[in-house]
PDB file of C-alpha atoms in Angstrom:
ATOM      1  CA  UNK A   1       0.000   0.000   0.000  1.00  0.00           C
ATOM      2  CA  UNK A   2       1.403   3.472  -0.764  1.00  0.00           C
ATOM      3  CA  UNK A   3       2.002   5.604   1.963  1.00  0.00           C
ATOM      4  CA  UNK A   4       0.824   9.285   2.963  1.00  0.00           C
ATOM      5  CA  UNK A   5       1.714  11.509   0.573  1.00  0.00           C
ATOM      6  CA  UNK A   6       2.325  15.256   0.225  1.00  0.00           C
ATOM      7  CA  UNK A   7       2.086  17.868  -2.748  1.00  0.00           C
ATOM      8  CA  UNK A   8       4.503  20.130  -3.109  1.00  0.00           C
ATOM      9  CA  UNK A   9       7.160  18.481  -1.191  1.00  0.00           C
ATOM     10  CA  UNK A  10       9.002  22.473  -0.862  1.00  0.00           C
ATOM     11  CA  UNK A  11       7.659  25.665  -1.489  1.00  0.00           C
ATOM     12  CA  UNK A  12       8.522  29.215  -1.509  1.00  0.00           C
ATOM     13  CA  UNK A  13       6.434  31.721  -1.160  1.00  0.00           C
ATOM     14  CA  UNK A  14       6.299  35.641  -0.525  1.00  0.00           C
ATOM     15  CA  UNK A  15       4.494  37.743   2.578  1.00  0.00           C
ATOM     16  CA  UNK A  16       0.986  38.007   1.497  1.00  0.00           C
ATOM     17  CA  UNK A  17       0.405  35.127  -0.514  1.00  0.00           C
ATOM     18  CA  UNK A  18      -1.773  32.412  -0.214  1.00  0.00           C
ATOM     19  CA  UNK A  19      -0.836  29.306  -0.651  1.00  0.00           C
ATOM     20  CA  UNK A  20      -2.435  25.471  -0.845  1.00  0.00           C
ATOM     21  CA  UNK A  21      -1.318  21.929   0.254  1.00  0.00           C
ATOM     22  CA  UNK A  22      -2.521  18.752  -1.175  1.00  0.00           C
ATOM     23  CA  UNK A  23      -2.437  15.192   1.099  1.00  0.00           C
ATOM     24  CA  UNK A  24      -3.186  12.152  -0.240  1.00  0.00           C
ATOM     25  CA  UNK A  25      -3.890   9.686   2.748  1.00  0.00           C
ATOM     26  CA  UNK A  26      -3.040   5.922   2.427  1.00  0.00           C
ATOM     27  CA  UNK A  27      -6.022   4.269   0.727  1.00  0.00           C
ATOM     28  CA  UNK A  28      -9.416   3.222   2.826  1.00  0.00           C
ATOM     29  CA  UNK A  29      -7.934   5.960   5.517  1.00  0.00           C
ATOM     30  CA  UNK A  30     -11.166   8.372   6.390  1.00  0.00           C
ATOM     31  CA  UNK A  31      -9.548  10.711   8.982  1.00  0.00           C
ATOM     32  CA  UNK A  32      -7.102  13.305   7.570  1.00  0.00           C
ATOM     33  CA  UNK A  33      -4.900  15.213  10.324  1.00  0.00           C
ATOM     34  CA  UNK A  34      -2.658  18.269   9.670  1.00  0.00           C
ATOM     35  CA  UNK A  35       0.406  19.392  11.507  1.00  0.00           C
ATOM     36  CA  UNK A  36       2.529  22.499  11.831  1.00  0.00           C
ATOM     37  CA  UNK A  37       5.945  22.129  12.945  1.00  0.00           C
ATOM     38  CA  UNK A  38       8.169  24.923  13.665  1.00  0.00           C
ATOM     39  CA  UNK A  39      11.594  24.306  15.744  1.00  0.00           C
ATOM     40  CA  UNK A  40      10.358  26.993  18.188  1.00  0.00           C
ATOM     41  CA  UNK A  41       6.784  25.633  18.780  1.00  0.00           C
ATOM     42  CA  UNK A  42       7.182  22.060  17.813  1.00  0.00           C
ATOM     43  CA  UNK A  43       4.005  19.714  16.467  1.00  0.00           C
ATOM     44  CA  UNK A  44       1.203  21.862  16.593  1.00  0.00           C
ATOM     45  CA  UNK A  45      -2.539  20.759  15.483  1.00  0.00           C
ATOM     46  CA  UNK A  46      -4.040  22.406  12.621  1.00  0.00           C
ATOM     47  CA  UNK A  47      -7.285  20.609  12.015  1.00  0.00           C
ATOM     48  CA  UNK A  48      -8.586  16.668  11.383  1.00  0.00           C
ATOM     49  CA  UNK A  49     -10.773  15.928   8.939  1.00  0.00           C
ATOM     50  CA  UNK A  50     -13.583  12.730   8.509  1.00  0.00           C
ATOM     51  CA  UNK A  51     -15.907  12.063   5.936  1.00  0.00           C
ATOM     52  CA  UNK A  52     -15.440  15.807   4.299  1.00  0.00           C
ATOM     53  CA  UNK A  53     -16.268  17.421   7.836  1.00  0.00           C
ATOM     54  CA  UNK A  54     -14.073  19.567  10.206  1.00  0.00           C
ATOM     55  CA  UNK A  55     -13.777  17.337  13.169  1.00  0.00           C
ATOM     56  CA  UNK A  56     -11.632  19.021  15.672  1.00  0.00           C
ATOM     57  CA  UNK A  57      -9.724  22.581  15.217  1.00  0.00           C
ATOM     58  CA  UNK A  58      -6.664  23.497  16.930  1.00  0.00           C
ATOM     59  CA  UNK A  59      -5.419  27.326  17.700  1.00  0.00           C
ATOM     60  CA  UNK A  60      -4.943  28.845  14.784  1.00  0.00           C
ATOM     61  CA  UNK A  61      -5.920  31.995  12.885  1.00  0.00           C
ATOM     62  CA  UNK A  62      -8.778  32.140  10.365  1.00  0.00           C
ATOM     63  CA  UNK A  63      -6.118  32.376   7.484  1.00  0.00           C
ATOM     64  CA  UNK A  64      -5.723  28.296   7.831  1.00  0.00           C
ATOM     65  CA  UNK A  65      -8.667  26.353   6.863  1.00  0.00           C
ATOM     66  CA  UNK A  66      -8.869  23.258   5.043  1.00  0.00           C
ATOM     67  CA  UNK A  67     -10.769  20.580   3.119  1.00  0.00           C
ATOM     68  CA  UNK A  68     -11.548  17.024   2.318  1.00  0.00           C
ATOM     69  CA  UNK A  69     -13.253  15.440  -0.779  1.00  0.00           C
ATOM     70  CA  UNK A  70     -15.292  12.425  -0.848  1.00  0.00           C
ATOM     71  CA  UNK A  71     -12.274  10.395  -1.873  1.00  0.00           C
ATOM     72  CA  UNK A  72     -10.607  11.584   1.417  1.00  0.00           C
ATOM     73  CA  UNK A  73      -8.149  13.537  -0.256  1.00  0.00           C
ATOM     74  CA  UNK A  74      -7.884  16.807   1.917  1.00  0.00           C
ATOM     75  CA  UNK A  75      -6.315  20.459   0.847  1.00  0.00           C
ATOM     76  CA  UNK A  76      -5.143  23.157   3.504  1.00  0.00           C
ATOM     77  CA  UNK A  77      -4.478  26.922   2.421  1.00  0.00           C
ATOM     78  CA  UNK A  78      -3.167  29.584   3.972  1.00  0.00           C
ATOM     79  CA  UNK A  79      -4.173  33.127   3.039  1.00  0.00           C
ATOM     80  CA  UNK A  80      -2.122  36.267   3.603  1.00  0.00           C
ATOM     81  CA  UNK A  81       1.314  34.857   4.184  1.00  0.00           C
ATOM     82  CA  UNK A  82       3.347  35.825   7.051  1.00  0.00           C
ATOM     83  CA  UNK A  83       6.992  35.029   7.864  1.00  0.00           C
ATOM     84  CA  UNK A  84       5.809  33.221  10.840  1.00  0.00           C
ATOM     85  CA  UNK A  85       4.453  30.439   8.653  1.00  0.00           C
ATOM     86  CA  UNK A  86       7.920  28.841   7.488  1.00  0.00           C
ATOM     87  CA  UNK A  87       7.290  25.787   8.653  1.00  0.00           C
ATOM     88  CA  UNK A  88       6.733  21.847   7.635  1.00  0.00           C
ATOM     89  CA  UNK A  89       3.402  21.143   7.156  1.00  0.00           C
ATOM     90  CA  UNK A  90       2.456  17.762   8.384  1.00  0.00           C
ATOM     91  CA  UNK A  91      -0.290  15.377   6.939  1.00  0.00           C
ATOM     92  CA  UNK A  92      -1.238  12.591   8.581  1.00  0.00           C
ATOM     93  CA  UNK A  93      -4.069  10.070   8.122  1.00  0.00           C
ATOM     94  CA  UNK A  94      -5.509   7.039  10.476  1.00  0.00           C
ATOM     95  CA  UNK A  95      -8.236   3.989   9.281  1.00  0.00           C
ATOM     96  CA  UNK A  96     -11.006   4.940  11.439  1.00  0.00           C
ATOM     97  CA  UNK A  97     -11.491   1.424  12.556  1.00  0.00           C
ATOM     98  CA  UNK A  98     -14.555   2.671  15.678  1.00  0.00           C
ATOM     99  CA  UNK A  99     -11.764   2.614  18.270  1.00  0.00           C
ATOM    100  CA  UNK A 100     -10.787   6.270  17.146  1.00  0.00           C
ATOM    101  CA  UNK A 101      -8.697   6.906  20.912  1.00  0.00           C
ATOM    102  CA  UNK A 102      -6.189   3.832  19.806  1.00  0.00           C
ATOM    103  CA  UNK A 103      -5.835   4.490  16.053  1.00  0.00           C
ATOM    104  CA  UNK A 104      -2.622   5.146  14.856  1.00  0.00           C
ATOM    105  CA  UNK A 105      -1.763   7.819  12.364  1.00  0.00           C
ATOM    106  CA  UNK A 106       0.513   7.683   9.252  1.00  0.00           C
ATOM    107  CA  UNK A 107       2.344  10.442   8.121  1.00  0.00           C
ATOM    108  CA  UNK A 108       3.648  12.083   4.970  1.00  0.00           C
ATOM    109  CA  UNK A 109       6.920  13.586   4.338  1.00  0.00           C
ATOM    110  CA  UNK A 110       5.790  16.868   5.133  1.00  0.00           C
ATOM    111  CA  UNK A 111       5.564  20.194   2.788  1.00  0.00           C
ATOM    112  CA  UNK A 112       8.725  22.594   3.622  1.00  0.00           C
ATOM    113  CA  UNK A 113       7.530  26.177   3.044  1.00  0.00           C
ATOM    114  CA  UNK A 114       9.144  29.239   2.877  1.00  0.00           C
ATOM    115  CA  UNK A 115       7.905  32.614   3.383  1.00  0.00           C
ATOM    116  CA  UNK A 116      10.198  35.162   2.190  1.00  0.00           C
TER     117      UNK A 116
ATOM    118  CA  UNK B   1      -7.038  19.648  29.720  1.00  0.00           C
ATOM    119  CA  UNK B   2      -5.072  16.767  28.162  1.00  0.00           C
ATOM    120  CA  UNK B   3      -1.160  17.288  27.817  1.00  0.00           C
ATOM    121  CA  UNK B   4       2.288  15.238  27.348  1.00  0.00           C
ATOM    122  CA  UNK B   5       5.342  16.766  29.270  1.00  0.00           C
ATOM    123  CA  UNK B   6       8.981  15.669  27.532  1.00  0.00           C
ATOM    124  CA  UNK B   7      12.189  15.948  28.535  1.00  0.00           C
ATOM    125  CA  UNK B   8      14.413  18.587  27.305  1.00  0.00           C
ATOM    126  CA  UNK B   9      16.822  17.355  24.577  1.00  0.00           C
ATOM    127  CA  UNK B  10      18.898  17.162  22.821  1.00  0.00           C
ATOM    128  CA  UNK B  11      20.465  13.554  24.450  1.00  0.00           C
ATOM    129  CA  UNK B  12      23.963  12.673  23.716  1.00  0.00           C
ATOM    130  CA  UNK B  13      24.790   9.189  23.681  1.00  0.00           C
ATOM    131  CA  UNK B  14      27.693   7.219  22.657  1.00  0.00           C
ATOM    132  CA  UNK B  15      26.828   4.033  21.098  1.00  0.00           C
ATOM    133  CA  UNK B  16      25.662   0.707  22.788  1.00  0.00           C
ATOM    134  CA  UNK B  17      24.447   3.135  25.447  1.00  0.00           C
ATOM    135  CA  UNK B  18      21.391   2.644  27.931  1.00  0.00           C
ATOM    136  CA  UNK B  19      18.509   5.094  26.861  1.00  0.00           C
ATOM    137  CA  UNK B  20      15.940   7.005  28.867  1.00  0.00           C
ATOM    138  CA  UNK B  21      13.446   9.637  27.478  1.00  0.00           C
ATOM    139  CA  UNK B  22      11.173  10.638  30.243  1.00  0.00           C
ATOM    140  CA  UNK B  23       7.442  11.394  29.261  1.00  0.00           C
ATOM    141  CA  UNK B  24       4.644  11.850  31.396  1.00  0.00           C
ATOM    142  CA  UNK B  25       1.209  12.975  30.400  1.00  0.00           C
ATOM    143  CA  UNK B  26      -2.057  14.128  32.288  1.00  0.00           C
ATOM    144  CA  UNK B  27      -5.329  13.125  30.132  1.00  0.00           C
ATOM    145  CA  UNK B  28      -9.175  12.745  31.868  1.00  0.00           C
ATOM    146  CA  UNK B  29     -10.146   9.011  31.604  1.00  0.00           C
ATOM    147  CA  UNK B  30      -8.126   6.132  30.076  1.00  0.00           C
ATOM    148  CA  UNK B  31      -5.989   7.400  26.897  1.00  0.00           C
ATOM    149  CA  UNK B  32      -4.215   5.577  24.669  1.00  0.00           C
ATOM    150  CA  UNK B  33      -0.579   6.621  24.398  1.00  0.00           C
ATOM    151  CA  UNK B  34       2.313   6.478  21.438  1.00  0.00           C
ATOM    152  CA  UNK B  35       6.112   7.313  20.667  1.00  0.00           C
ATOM    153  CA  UNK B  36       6.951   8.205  17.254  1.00  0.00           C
ATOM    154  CA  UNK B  37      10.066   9.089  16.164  1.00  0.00           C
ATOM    155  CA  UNK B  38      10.952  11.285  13.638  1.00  0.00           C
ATOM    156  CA  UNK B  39      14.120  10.969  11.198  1.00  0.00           C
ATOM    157  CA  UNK B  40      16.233  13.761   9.043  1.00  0.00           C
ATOM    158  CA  UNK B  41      13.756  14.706   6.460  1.00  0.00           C
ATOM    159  CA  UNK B  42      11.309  12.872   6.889  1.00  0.00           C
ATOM    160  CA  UNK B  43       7.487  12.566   8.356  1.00  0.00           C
ATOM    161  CA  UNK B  44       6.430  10.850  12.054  1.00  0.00           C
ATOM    162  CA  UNK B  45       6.666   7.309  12.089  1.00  0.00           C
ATOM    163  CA  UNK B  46       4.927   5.250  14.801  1.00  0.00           C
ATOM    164  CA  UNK B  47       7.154   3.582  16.816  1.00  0.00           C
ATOM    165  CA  UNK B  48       5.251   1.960  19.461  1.00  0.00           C
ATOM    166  CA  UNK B  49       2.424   2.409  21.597  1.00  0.00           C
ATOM    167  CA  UNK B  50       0.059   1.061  24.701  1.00  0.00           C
ATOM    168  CA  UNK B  51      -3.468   1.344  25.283  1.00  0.00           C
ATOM    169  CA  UNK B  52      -3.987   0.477  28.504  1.00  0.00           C
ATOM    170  CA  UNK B  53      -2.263   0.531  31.908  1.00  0.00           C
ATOM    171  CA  UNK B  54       0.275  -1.786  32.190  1.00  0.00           C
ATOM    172  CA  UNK B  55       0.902  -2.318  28.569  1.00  0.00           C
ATOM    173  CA  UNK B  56       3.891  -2.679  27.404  1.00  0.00           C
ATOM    174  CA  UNK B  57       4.720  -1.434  23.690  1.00  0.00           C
ATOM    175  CA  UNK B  58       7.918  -2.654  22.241  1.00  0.00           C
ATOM    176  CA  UNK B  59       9.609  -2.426  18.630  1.00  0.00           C
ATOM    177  CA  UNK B  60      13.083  -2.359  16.989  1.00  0.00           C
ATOM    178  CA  UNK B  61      14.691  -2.606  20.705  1.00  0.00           C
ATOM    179  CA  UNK B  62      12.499   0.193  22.285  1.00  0.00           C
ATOM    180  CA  UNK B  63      10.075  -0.525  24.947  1.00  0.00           C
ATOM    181  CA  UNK B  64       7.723   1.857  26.987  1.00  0.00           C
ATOM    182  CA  UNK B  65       5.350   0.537  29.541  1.00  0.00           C
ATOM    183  CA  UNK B  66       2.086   2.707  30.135  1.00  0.00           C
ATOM    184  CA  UNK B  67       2.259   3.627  34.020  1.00  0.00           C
ATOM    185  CA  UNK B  68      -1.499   4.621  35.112  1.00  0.00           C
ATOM    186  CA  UNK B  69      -0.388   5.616  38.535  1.00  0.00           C
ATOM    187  CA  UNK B  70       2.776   7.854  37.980  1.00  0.00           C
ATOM    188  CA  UNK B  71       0.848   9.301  34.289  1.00  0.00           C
ATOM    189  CA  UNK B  72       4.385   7.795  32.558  1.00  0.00           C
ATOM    190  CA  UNK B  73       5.601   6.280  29.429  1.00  0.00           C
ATOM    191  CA  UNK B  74       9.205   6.724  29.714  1.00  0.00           C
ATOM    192  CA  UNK B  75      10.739   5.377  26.339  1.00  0.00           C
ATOM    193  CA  UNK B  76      14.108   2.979  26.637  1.00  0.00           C
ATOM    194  CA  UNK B  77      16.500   1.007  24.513  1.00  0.00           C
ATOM    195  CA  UNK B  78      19.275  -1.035  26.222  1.00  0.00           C
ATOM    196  CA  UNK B  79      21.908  -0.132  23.625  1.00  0.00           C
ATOM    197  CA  UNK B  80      21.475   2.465  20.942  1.00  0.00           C
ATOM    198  CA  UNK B  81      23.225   3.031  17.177  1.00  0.00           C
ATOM    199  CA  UNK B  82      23.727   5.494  15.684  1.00  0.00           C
ATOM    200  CA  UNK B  83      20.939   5.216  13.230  1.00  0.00           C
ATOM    201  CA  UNK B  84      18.666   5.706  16.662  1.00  0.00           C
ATOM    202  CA  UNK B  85      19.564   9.527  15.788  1.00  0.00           C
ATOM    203  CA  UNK B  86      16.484  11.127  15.185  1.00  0.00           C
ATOM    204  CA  UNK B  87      13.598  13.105  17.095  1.00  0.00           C
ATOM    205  CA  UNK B  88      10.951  11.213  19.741  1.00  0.00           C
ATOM    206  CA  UNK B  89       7.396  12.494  20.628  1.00  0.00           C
ATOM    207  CA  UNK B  90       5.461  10.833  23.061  1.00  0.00           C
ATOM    208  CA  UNK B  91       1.511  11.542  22.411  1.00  0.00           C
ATOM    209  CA  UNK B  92      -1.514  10.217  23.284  1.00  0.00           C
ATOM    210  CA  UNK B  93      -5.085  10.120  22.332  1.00  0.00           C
ATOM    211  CA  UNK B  94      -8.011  10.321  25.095  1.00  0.00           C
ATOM    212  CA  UNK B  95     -10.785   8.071  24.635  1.00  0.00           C
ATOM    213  CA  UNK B  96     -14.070  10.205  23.570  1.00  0.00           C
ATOM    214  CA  UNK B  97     -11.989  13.149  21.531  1.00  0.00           C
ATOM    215  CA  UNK B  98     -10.309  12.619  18.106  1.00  0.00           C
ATOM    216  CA  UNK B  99      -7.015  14.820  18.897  1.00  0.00           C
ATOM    217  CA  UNK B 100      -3.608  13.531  19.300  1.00  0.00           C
ATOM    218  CA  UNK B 101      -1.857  15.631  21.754  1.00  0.00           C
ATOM    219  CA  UNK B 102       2.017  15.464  20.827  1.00  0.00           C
ATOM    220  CA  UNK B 103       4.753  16.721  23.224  1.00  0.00           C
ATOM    221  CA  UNK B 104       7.581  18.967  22.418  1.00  0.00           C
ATOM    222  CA  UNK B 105       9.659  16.758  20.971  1.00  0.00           C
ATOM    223  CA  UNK B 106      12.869  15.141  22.437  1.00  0.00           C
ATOM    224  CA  UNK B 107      16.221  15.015  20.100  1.00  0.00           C
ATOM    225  CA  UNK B 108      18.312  11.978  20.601  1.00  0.00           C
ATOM    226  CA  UNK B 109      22.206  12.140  18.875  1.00  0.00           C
ATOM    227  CA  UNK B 110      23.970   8.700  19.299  1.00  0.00           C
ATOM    228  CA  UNK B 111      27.611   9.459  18.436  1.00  0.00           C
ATOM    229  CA  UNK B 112      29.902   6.527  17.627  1.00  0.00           C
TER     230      UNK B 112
END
């Protein structure tokens, strides 16, 4: 089975942007997670998707929302670029067996983007 | 609220070393808890997990047994290489939310 993976793997972008991120999760995986991590914050939660519905939110301004399609493919974008979003963008996904507190999630490779 | 304390890193270790990463977490009712580890350039990779006290996770070497009444899963691995290099996150998952709750990361350098 192919893995989690993550479109564009680096990007660079300018202050005021917007930019978009494109996960793919392992096949028959429903719940889509994303990730920032920064070396000054560490792993922070973005949002988790299931069955093309915002599940659970984390902290984060309006200018970060995402999506997922009925294939489970899900997109995050980021309006109005600051510097403070350099950072690898983590997409993870996880089977959604019923026991959702012991499910394990799969990661991509991350998206490395720049803000210049 | 749910959280996972780490220790600080970054751990220097010389090979075939004994290895310790502390974690300790504070969740309401009975989560389920995980270390992943994270190499150079790469995405989170499970690398073990309990969920239920007493459990006892184990894979490539590592073991961490889920401690209900000290809140621990202390990660170890009686000798380490130097491919062990990498970054660890405990996290865990509380039964009745769909968040994973990561900690802060703990860097591990195994020199030879």
């Amino acid at each position: 089975k192919a893995g989690v993976t993550q479109t564009p793997r680096y990007l660079i972008k300018t202050r005021g942007q917007q930019v978009t991120l494109s996960c793919s999760p392992i096949s028959g995986h429903r719940s889509v997670s994303w990730y920032q991590q920064t070396p000054g914050q560490g792993l922070q939660f973005l949002f988790e998707y299931f069955s093309e519905t915002q599940r659970n939110k984390g902290n984060f301004p309006g200018r970060f929302s995402g999506r997922q399609f009925s294939n489970s493919r899900s997109e995050m974008n980021v309006s109005t670029l600051e510097l403070g979003d350099s950072a690898l963008y983590l997409c993870a996904s996880s089977l959604e067996s019923g026991q959702r507190y012991q499910e394990t999630q799969y990661f991509g490779p991350g998206t490395r983007l720049l803000v210049l | 609220g749910n959280s996972v304390t780490q220790m600080e890193g970054p751990v220097t270790l010389s090979e075939e070393a004994f290895l310790t990463i502390n974690c300790t977490y504070t969740a309401t009712g009975y989560p389920s808890l995980f270390w992943y580890v994270q190499y150079p350039g790469e995405g989170l990779q499970l690398l073990l997990k309990a969920t239920k006290a007493d459990d006892k996770g184990s894979n490539k070497g590592f073991e961490a047994t889920y401690r209900k009444e000290t809140t621990s899963f202390h990660l170890e691995k009686g000798s380490v290489q130097v491919s062990d290099s990498a970054v660890y996150f405990c996290a865990l998952t509380a039964s009745g939310t769909y968040k994973y709750i990561f900690g802060t990361g703990t860097r591990l350098k195994v020199l030879a």
